[in-house]
Short mmCIF file of C-alpha atoms in Angstrom, two decimals:
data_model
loop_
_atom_site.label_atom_id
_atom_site.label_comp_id
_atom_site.label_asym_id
_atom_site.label_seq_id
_atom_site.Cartn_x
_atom_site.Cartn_y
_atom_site.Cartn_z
CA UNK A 36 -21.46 -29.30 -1.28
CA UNK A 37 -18.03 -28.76 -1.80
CA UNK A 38 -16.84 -24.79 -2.01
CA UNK A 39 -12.97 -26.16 -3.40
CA UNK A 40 -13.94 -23.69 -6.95
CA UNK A 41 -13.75 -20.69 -4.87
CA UNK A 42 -10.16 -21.51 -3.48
CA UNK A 43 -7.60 -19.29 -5.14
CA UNK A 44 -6.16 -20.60 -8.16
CA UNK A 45 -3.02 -22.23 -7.13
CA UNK A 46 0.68 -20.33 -8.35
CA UNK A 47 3.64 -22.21 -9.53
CA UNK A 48 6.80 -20.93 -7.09
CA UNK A 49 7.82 -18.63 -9.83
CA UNK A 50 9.63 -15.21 -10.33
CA UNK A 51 6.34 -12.67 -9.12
CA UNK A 52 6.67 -11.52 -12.90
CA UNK A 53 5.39 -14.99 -14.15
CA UNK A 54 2.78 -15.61 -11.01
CA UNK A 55 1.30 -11.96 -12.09
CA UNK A 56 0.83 -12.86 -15.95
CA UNK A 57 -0.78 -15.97 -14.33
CA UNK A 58 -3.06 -13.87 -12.05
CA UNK A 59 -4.44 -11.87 -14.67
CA UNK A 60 -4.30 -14.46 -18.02
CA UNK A 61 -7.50 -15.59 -19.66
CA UNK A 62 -7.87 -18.56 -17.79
CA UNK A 63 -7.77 -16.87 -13.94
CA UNK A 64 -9.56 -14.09 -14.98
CA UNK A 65 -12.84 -16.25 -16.72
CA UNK A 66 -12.56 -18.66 -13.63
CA UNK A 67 -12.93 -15.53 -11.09
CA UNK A 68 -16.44 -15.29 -13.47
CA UNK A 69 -17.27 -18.74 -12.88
CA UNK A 70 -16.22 -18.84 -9.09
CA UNK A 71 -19.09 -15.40 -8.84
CA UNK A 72 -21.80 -17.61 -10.57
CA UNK A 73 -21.18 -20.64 -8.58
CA UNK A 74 -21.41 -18.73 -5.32
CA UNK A 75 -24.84 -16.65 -6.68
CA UNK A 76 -25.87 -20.64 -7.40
CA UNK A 77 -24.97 -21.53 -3.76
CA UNK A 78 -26.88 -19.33 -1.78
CA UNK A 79 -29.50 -18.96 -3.92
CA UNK A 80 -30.47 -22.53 -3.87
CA UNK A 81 -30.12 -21.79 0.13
CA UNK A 82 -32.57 -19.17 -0.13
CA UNK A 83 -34.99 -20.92 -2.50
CA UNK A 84 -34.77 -18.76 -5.32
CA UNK A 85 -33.12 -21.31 -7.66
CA UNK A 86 -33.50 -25.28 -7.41
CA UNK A 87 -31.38 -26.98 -5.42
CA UNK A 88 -30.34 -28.95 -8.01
CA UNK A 89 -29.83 -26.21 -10.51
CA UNK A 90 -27.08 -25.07 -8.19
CA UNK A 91 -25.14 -28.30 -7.71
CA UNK A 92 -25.48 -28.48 -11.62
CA UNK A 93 -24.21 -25.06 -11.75
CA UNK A 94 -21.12 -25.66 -9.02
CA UNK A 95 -20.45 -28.50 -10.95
CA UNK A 96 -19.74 -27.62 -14.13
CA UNK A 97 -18.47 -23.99 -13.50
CA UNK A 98 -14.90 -25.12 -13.53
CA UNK A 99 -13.30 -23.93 -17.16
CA UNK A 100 -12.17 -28.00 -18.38
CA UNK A 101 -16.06 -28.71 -17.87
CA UNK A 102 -16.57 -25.80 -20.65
CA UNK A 103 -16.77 -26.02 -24.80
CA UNK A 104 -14.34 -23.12 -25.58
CA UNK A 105 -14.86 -23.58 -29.04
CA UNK A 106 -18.31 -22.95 -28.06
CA UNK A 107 -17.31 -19.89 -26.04
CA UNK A 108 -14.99 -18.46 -29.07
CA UNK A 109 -17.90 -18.70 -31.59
CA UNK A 110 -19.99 -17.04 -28.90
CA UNK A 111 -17.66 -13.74 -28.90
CA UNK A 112 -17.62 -13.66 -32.52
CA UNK A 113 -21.38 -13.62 -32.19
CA UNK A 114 -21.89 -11.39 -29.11
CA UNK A 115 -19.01 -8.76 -29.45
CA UNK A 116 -19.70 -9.52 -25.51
CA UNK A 117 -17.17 -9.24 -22.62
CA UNK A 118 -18.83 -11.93 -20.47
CA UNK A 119 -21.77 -13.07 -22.53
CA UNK A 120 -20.16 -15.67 -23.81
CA UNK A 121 -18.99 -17.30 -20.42
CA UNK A 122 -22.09 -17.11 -19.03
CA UNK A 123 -23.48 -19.37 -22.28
CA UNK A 124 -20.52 -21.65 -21.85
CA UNK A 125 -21.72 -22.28 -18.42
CA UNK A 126 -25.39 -22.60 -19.44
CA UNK A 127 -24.76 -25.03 -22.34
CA UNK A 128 -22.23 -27.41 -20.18
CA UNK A 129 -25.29 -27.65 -17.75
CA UNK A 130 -27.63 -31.10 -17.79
CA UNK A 131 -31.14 -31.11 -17.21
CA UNK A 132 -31.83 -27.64 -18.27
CA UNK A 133 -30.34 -26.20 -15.17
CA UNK A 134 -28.51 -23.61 -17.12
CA UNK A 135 -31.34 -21.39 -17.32
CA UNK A 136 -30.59 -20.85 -13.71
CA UNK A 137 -27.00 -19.49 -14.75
CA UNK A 138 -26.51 -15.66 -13.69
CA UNK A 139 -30.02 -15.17 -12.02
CA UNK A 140 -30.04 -11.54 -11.54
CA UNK A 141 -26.86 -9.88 -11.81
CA UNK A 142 -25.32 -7.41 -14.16
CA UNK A 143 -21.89 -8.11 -16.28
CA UNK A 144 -20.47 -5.44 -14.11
CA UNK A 145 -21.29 -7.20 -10.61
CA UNK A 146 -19.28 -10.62 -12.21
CA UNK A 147 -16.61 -8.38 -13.79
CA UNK A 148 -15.95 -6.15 -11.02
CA UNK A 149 -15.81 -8.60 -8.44
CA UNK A 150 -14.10 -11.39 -10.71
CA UNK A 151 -11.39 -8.32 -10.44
CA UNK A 152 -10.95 -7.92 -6.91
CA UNK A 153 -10.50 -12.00 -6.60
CA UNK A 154 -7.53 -11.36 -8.97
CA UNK A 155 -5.96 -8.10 -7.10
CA UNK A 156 -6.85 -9.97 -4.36
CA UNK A 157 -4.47 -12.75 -5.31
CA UNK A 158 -2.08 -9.94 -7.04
CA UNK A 159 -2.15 -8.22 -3.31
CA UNK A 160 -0.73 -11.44 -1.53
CA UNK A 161 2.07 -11.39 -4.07
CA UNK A 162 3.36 -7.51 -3.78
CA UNK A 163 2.52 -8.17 0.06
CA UNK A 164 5.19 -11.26 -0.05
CA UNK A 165 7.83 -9.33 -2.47
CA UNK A 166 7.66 -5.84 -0.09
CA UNK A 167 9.09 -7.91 2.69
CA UNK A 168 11.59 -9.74 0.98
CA UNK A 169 12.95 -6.13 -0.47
CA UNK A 170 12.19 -4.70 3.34
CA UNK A 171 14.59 -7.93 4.35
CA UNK A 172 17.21 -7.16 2.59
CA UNK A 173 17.23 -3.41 3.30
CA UNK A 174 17.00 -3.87 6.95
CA UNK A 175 20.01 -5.91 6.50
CA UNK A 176 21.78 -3.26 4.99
CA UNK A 177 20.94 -0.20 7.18
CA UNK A 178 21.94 -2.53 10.47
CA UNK A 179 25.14 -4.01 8.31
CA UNK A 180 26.03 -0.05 7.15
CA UNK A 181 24.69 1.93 9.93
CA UNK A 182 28.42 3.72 10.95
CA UNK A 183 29.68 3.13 7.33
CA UNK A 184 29.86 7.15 6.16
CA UNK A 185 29.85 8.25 2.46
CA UNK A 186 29.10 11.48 1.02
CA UNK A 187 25.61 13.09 1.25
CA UNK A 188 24.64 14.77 -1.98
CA UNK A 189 22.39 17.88 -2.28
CA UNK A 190 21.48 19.23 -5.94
CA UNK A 191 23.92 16.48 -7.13
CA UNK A 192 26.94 17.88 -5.53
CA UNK A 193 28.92 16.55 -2.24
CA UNK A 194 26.75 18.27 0.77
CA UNK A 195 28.11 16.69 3.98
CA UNK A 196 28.64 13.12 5.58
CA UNK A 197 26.09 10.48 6.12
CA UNK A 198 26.19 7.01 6.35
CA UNK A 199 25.08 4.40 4.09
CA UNK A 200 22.91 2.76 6.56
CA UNK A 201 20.81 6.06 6.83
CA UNK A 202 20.51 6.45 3.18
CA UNK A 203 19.04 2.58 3.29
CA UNK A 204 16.98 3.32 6.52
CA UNK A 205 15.09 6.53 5.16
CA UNK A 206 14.24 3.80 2.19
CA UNK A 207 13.54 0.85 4.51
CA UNK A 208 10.86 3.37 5.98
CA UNK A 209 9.58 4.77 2.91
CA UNK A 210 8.81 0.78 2.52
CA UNK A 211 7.48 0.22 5.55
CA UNK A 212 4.77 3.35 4.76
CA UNK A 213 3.82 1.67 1.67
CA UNK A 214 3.04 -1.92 3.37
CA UNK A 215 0.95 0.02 5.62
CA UNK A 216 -1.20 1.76 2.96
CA UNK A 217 -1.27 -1.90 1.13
CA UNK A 218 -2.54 -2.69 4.81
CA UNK A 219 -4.86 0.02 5.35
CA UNK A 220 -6.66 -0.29 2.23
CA UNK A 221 -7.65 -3.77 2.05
CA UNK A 222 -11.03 -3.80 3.93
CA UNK A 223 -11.82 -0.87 1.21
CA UNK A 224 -10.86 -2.66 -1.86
CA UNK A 225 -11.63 -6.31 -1.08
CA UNK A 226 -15.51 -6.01 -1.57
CA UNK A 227 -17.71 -7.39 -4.04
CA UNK A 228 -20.67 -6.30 -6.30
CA UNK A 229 -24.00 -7.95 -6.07
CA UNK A 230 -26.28 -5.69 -6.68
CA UNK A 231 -27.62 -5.90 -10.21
CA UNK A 232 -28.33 -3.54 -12.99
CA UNK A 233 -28.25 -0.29 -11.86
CA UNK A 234 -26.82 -0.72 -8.51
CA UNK A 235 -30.62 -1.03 -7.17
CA UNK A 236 -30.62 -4.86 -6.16
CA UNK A 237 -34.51 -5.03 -8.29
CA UNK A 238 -33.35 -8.25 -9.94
CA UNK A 239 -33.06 -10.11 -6.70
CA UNK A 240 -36.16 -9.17 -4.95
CA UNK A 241 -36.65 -8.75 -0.86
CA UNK A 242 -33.66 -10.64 0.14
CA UNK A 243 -31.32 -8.90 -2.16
CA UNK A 244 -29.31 -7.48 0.98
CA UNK A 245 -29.33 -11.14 2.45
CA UNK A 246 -28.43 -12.76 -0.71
CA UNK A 247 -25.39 -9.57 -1.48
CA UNK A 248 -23.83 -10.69 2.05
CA UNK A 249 -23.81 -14.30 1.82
CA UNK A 250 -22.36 -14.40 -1.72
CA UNK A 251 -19.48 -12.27 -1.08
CA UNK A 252 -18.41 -13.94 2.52
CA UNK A 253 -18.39 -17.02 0.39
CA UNK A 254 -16.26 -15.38 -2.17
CA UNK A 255 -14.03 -13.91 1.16
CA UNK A 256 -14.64 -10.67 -0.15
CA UNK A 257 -16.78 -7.73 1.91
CA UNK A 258 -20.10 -6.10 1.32
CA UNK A 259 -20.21 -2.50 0.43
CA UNK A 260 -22.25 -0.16 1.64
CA UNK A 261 -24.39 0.77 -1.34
CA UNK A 262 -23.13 -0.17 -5.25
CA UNK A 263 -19.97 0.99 -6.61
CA UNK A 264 -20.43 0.15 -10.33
CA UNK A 265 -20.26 4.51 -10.78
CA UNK A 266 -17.26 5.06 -7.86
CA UNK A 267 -14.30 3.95 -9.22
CA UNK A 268 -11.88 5.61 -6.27
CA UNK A 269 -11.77 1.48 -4.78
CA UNK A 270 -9.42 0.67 -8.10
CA UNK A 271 -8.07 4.11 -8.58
CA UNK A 272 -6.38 4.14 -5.04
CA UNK A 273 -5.06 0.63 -5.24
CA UNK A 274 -3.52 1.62 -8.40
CA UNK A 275 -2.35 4.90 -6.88
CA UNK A 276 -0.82 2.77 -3.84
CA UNK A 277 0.80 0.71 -6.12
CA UNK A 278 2.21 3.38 -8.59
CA UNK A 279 4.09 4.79 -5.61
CA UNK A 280 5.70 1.46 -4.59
CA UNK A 281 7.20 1.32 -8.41
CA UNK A 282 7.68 4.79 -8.44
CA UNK A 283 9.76 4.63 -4.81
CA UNK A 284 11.42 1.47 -6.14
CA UNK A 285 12.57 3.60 -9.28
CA UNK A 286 14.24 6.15 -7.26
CA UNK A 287 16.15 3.39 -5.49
CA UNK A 288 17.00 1.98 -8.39
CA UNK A 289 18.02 4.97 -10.13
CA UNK A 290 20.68 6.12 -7.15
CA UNK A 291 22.06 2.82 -7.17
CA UNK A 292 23.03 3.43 -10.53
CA UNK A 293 24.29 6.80 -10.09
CA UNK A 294 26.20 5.99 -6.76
CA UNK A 295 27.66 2.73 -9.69
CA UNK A 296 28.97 5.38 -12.04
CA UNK A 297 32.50 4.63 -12.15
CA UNK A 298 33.35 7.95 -11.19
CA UNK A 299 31.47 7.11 -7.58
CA UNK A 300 32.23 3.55 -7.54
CA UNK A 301 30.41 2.89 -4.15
CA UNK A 302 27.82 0.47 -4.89
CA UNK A 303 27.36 -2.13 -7.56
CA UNK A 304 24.21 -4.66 -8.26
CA UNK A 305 25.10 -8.50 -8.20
CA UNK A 306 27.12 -9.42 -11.07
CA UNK A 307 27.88 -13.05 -11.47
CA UNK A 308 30.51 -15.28 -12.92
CA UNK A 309 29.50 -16.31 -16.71
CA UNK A 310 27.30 -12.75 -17.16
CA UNK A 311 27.56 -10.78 -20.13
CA UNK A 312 27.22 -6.86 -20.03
CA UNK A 313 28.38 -5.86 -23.68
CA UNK A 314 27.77 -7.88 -26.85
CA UNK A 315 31.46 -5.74 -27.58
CA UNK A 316 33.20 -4.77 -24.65
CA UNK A 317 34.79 -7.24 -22.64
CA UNK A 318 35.22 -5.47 -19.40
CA UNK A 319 31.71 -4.15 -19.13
CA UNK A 320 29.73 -4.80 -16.04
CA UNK A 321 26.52 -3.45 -16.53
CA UNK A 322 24.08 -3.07 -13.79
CA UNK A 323 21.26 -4.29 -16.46
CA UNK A 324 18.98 -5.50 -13.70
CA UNK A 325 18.57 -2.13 -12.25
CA UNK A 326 18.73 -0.75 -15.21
CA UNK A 327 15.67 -2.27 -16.10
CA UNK A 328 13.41 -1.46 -12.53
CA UNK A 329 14.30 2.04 -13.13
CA UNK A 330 13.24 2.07 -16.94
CA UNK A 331 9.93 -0.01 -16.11
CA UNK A 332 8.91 2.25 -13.48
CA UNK A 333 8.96 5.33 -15.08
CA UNK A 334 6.72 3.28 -17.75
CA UNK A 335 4.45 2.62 -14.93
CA UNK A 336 4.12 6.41 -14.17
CA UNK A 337 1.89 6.41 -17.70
CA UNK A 338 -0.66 4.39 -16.53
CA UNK A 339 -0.82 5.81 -13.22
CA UNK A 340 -1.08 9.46 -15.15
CA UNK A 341 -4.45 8.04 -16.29
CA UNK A 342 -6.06 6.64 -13.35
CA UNK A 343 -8.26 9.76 -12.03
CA UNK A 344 -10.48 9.72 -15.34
CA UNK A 345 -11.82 6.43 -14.15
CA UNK A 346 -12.85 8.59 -11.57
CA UNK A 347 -15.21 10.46 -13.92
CA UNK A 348 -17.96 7.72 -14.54
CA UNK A 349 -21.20 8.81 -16.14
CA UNK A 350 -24.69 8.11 -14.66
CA UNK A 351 -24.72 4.29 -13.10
CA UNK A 352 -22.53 2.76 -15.71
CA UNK A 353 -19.65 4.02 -18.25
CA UNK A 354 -17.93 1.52 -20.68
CA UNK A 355 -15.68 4.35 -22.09
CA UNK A 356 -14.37 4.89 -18.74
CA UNK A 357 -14.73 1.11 -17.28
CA UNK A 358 -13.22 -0.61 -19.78
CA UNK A 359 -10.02 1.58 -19.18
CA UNK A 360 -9.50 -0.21 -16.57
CA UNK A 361 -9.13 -3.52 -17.82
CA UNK A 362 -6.12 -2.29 -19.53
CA UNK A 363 -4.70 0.04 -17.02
CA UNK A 364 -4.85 -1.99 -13.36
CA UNK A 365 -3.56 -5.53 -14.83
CA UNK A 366 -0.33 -3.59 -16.80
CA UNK A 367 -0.03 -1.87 -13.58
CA UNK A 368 0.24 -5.37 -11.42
CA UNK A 369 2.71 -6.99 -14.00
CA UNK A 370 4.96 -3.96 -14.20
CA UNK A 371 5.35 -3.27 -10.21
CA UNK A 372 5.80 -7.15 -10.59
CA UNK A 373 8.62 -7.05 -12.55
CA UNK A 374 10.20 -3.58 -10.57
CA UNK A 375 9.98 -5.92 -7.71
CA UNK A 376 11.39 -8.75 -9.23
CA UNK A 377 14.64 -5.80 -10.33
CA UNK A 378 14.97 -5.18 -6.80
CA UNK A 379 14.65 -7.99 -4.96
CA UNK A 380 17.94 -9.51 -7.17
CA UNK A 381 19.96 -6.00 -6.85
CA UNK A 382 19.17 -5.41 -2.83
CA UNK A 383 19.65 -8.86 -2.09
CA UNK A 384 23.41 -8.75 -3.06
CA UNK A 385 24.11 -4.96 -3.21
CA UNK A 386 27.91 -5.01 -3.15
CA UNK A 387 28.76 -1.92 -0.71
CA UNK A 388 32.20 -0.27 -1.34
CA UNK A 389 33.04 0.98 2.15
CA UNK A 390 36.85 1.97 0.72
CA UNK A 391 35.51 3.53 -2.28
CA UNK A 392 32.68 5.49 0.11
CA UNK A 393 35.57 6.33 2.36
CA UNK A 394 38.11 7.93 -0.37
CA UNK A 395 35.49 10.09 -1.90
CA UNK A 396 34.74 11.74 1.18
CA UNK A 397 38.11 13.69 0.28
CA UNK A 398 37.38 14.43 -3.06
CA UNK A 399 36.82 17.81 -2.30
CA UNK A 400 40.19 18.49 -0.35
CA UNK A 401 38.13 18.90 2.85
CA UNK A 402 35.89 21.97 1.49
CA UNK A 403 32.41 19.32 2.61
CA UNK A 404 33.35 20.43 6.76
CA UNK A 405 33.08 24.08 5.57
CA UNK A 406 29.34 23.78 7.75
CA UNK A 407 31.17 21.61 10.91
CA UNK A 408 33.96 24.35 11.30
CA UNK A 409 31.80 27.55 10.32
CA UNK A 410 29.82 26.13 13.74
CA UNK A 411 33.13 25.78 15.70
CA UNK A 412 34.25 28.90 14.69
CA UNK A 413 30.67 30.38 15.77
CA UNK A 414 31.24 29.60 19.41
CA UNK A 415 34.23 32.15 19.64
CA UNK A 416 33.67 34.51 17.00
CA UNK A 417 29.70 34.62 16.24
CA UNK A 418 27.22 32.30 13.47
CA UNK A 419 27.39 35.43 10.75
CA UNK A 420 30.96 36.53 11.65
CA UNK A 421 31.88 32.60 11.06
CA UNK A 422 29.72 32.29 7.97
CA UNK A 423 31.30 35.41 6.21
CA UNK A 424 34.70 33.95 7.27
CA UNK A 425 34.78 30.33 6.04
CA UNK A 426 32.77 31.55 2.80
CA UNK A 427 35.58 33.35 2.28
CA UNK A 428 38.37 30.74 2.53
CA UNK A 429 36.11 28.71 0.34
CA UNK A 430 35.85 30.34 -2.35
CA UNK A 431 39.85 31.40 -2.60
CA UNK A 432 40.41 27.62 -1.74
CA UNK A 433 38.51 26.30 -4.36
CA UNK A 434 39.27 28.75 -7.07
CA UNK A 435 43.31 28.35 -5.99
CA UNK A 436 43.10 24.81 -6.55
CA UNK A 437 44.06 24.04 -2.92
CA UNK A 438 42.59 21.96 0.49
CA UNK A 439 41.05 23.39 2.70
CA UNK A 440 43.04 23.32 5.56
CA UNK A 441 45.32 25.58 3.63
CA UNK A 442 42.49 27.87 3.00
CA UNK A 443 41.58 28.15 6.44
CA UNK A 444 45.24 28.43 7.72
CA UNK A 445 46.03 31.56 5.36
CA UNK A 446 43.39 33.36 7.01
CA UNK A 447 45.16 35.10 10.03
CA UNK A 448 41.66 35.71 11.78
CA UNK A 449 40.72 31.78 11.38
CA UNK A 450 44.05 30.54 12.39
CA UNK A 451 43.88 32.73 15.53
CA UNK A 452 40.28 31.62 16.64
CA UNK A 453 41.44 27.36 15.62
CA UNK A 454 44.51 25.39 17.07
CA UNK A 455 46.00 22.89 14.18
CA UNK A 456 44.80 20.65 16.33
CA UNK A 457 40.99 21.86 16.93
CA UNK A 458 41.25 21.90 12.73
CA UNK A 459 42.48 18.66 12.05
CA UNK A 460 39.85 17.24 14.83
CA UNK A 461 37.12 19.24 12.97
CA UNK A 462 38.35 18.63 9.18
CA UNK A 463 37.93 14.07 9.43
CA UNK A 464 34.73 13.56 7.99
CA UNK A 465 33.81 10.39 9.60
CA UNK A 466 32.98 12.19 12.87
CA UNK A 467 30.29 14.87 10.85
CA UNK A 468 27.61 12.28 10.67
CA UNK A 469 25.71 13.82 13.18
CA UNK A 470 22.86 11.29 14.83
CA UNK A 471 22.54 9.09 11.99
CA UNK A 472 23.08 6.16 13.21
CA UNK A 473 20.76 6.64 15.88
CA UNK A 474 18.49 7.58 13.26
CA UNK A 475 19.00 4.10 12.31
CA UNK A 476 18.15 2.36 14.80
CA UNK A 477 14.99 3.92 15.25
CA UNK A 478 13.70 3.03 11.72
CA UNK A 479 15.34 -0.82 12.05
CA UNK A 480 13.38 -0.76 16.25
CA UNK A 481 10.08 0.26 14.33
CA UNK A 482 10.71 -2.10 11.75
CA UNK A 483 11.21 -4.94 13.97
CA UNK A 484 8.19 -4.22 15.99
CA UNK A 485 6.12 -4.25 13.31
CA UNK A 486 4.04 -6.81 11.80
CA UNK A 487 5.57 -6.38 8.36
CA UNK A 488 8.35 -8.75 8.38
CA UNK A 489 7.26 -11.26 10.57
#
């Protein structure tokens, strides 16, 4: 018998935004139904509890073209029933009576729940795909930028050097920690439910464990250890997982546009020739794409809000808390789909202004190496003594109006512990960026030795 119904459903080589509505439209998600009662048909008939007949009947027709959806729309209009009506679509497109074999024993919940997994399952290889493609591109910045320094910012405000590669690294790695919990969790989430009414298997008689394990390795999906119809923490954590992705995403997305403000001018997103960014002003380069990840994920951050109340299920089954998540998981999928869609466009052709990162390392007149030559100072004249000192020149410096090499050098005590020389040395800021390029090239080695973008 041929088990071609339970291959996934096959994706057009779209943008992830348009695979994902795919994944979880009407069609996938009644087919993932029909794939759950053709299995239960399959090994059934191998365990003589149904006719062997029945079942190829059953396999047969539980394709949705073999089904009367006018049939199956009058049947919801009758029903007011989730799955109901698929289950009599499948039972009336049967010959020979063999639809009164259809769903022989489980519960809506075991089809629904597992018809579910089969489409995060499919959802899974797509964010799997798109996380490399964004990890790709940022490895190719952090190697590309790993000496290029720019301003570090603390509580908004020019801190010290960095580089732009280690600014891209400590996000390539925040990446690569997300692929691994995407990793990690699979064996937990990919399972299916087989189990019946309650959760106590009493519709499928002695060889209900049997029968539980050979329908779900035929789905590709693994057995759990007891029912989860009331523990909802499976779906809650992949949701969880996935609302930090967006939300990490979002914050990427969000400094690329404040590093784009033309008052920073160090980055800008892909802009190319033909593009429109104002319906009114001409010059207008908008980084729209960004724009948009950053808007959608803090969107996603609602759904995610909601997620631990499916924890709260009541007794073995709760459709005021189940049915929340029919709504919540799918617009969680096709929004992270569309972040990573953003992303994938912006990182891909991030233009990097070196110049620009250069010439606003001077912006303050030098006042960012206060920390590099409070240090110098502290080998000759002590940490505090050096602190109280170059605080000092600071503040006159910046309230005067003037750099800070004048600051420093109107301070007798300074100017007698530093040379001109040993202050000029100290004051270029391309040689604070402490370790961060080896930094780097720790993150890009781990990377690389990893099985993530292989």
């Amino acid at each position: 018998m041929s088990t071609s119904v339970f291959d996934s459903v096959l994706l057009k080589n779209l943008w992830s935004t348009e695979e994902m509505r795919q994944v979880f439209s009407d069609n996938v998600r009644m087919q993932m139904w029909l794939n759950y009662e053709a299995a239960l048909a399959i090994e059934q008939a191998k365990m003589g509890i149904i006719p062997q007949e029945a079942a190829d009947e059953i396999v047969a027709c539980a394709k949705l073209e073999r089904l009367d959806m006018d049939f199956i729309l009058e049947q919801v209009r009758l029903t007011k029933h989730p799955l109901v009506p698929t289950i009599r679509g499948l039972e009336h497109a049967c010959a020979n009576g063999f639809g009164e074999y259809v769903h022989f024993g489980p519960t809506t919940q075991d089809v629904m729940d597992t018809g579910m997994v089969l489409q995060f399952k499919m959802a899974h290889k797509i964010f799997l795909r798109d996380l490399k493609e964004i990890g790709r591109s940022l490895l190719k910045l952090s190697e590309e930028h790993r000496n290029t320094p720019m301003a570090g910012r603390t509580l908004a405000l020019q801190a010290i050097p960095i580089t732009f590669g280690h600014k891209t690294a400590i996000w390539l790695a925040e990446m690569m920690r997300h692929h691994e919990r995407l990793v990690q969790l699979e064996p937990r989430l990919f399972v299916g439910s087989v189990v019946g009414a309650v959760g106590t298997k009493a519709s499928f008689g002695e060889g209900a464990d049997e029968l539980e394990q050979r329908v779900l390795t035929r789905l590709g999906l693994g057995t759990p250890e007891i029912s989860w119809q009331p523990a909802r923490d499976r779906f809650c954590e992949y949701g969880m997982v996935l609302g930090m992705i967006g939300a990490t995403l979002g914050k990427i997305a969000n400094e690329i546009l404040l590093l784009a403000h033309n008052e920073f001018d160090e980055v800008a997103e892909p802009f190319a020739k033909g593009q429109v960014g104002s319906s009114t002003m001409p010059h207008k380069r908008n980084p729209a794409i960004t724009e948009n990840a950053s808007c959608v994920s803090n969107t996603l951050k609602g759904n995610v809000s909601i997620l631990l109340d499916l924890m709260k299920h009541q007794h073995e089954r709760d459709g005021a808390i189940w049915k929340m998540e029919w709504k919540l998981l799918p617009e969680i999928c096709l929004m992270l789909s569309v972040i990573m869609d953003n992303m994938k466009f912006t990182l891909s052709g991030l233009q990097v202004k070196k110049e620009k990162m250069r010439s606003n390392l001077d912006i303050l007149g030098g006042f960012m190496l206060a920390e590099r030559v409070m240090f110098e100072l502290s080998e000759k004249l002590g940490k505090q003594t050096a602190h109280e000192l170059v605080y000092e020149a600071s503040m006159h410096g910046l309230e005067d109006g003037g750099t800070f090499s004048q600051a420093l050098s109107d301070d007798p005590r300074i100017k007698a512990a530093l040379t001109k020389e040993e202050l000029d040395a100290v004051l270029d800021p391309t040689t604070y960026v402490g370790n961060a390029p080896q930094q780097v090239d720790r993150v890009v080695a781990e990377v690389k030795a990893s099985d993530w973008l292989k």
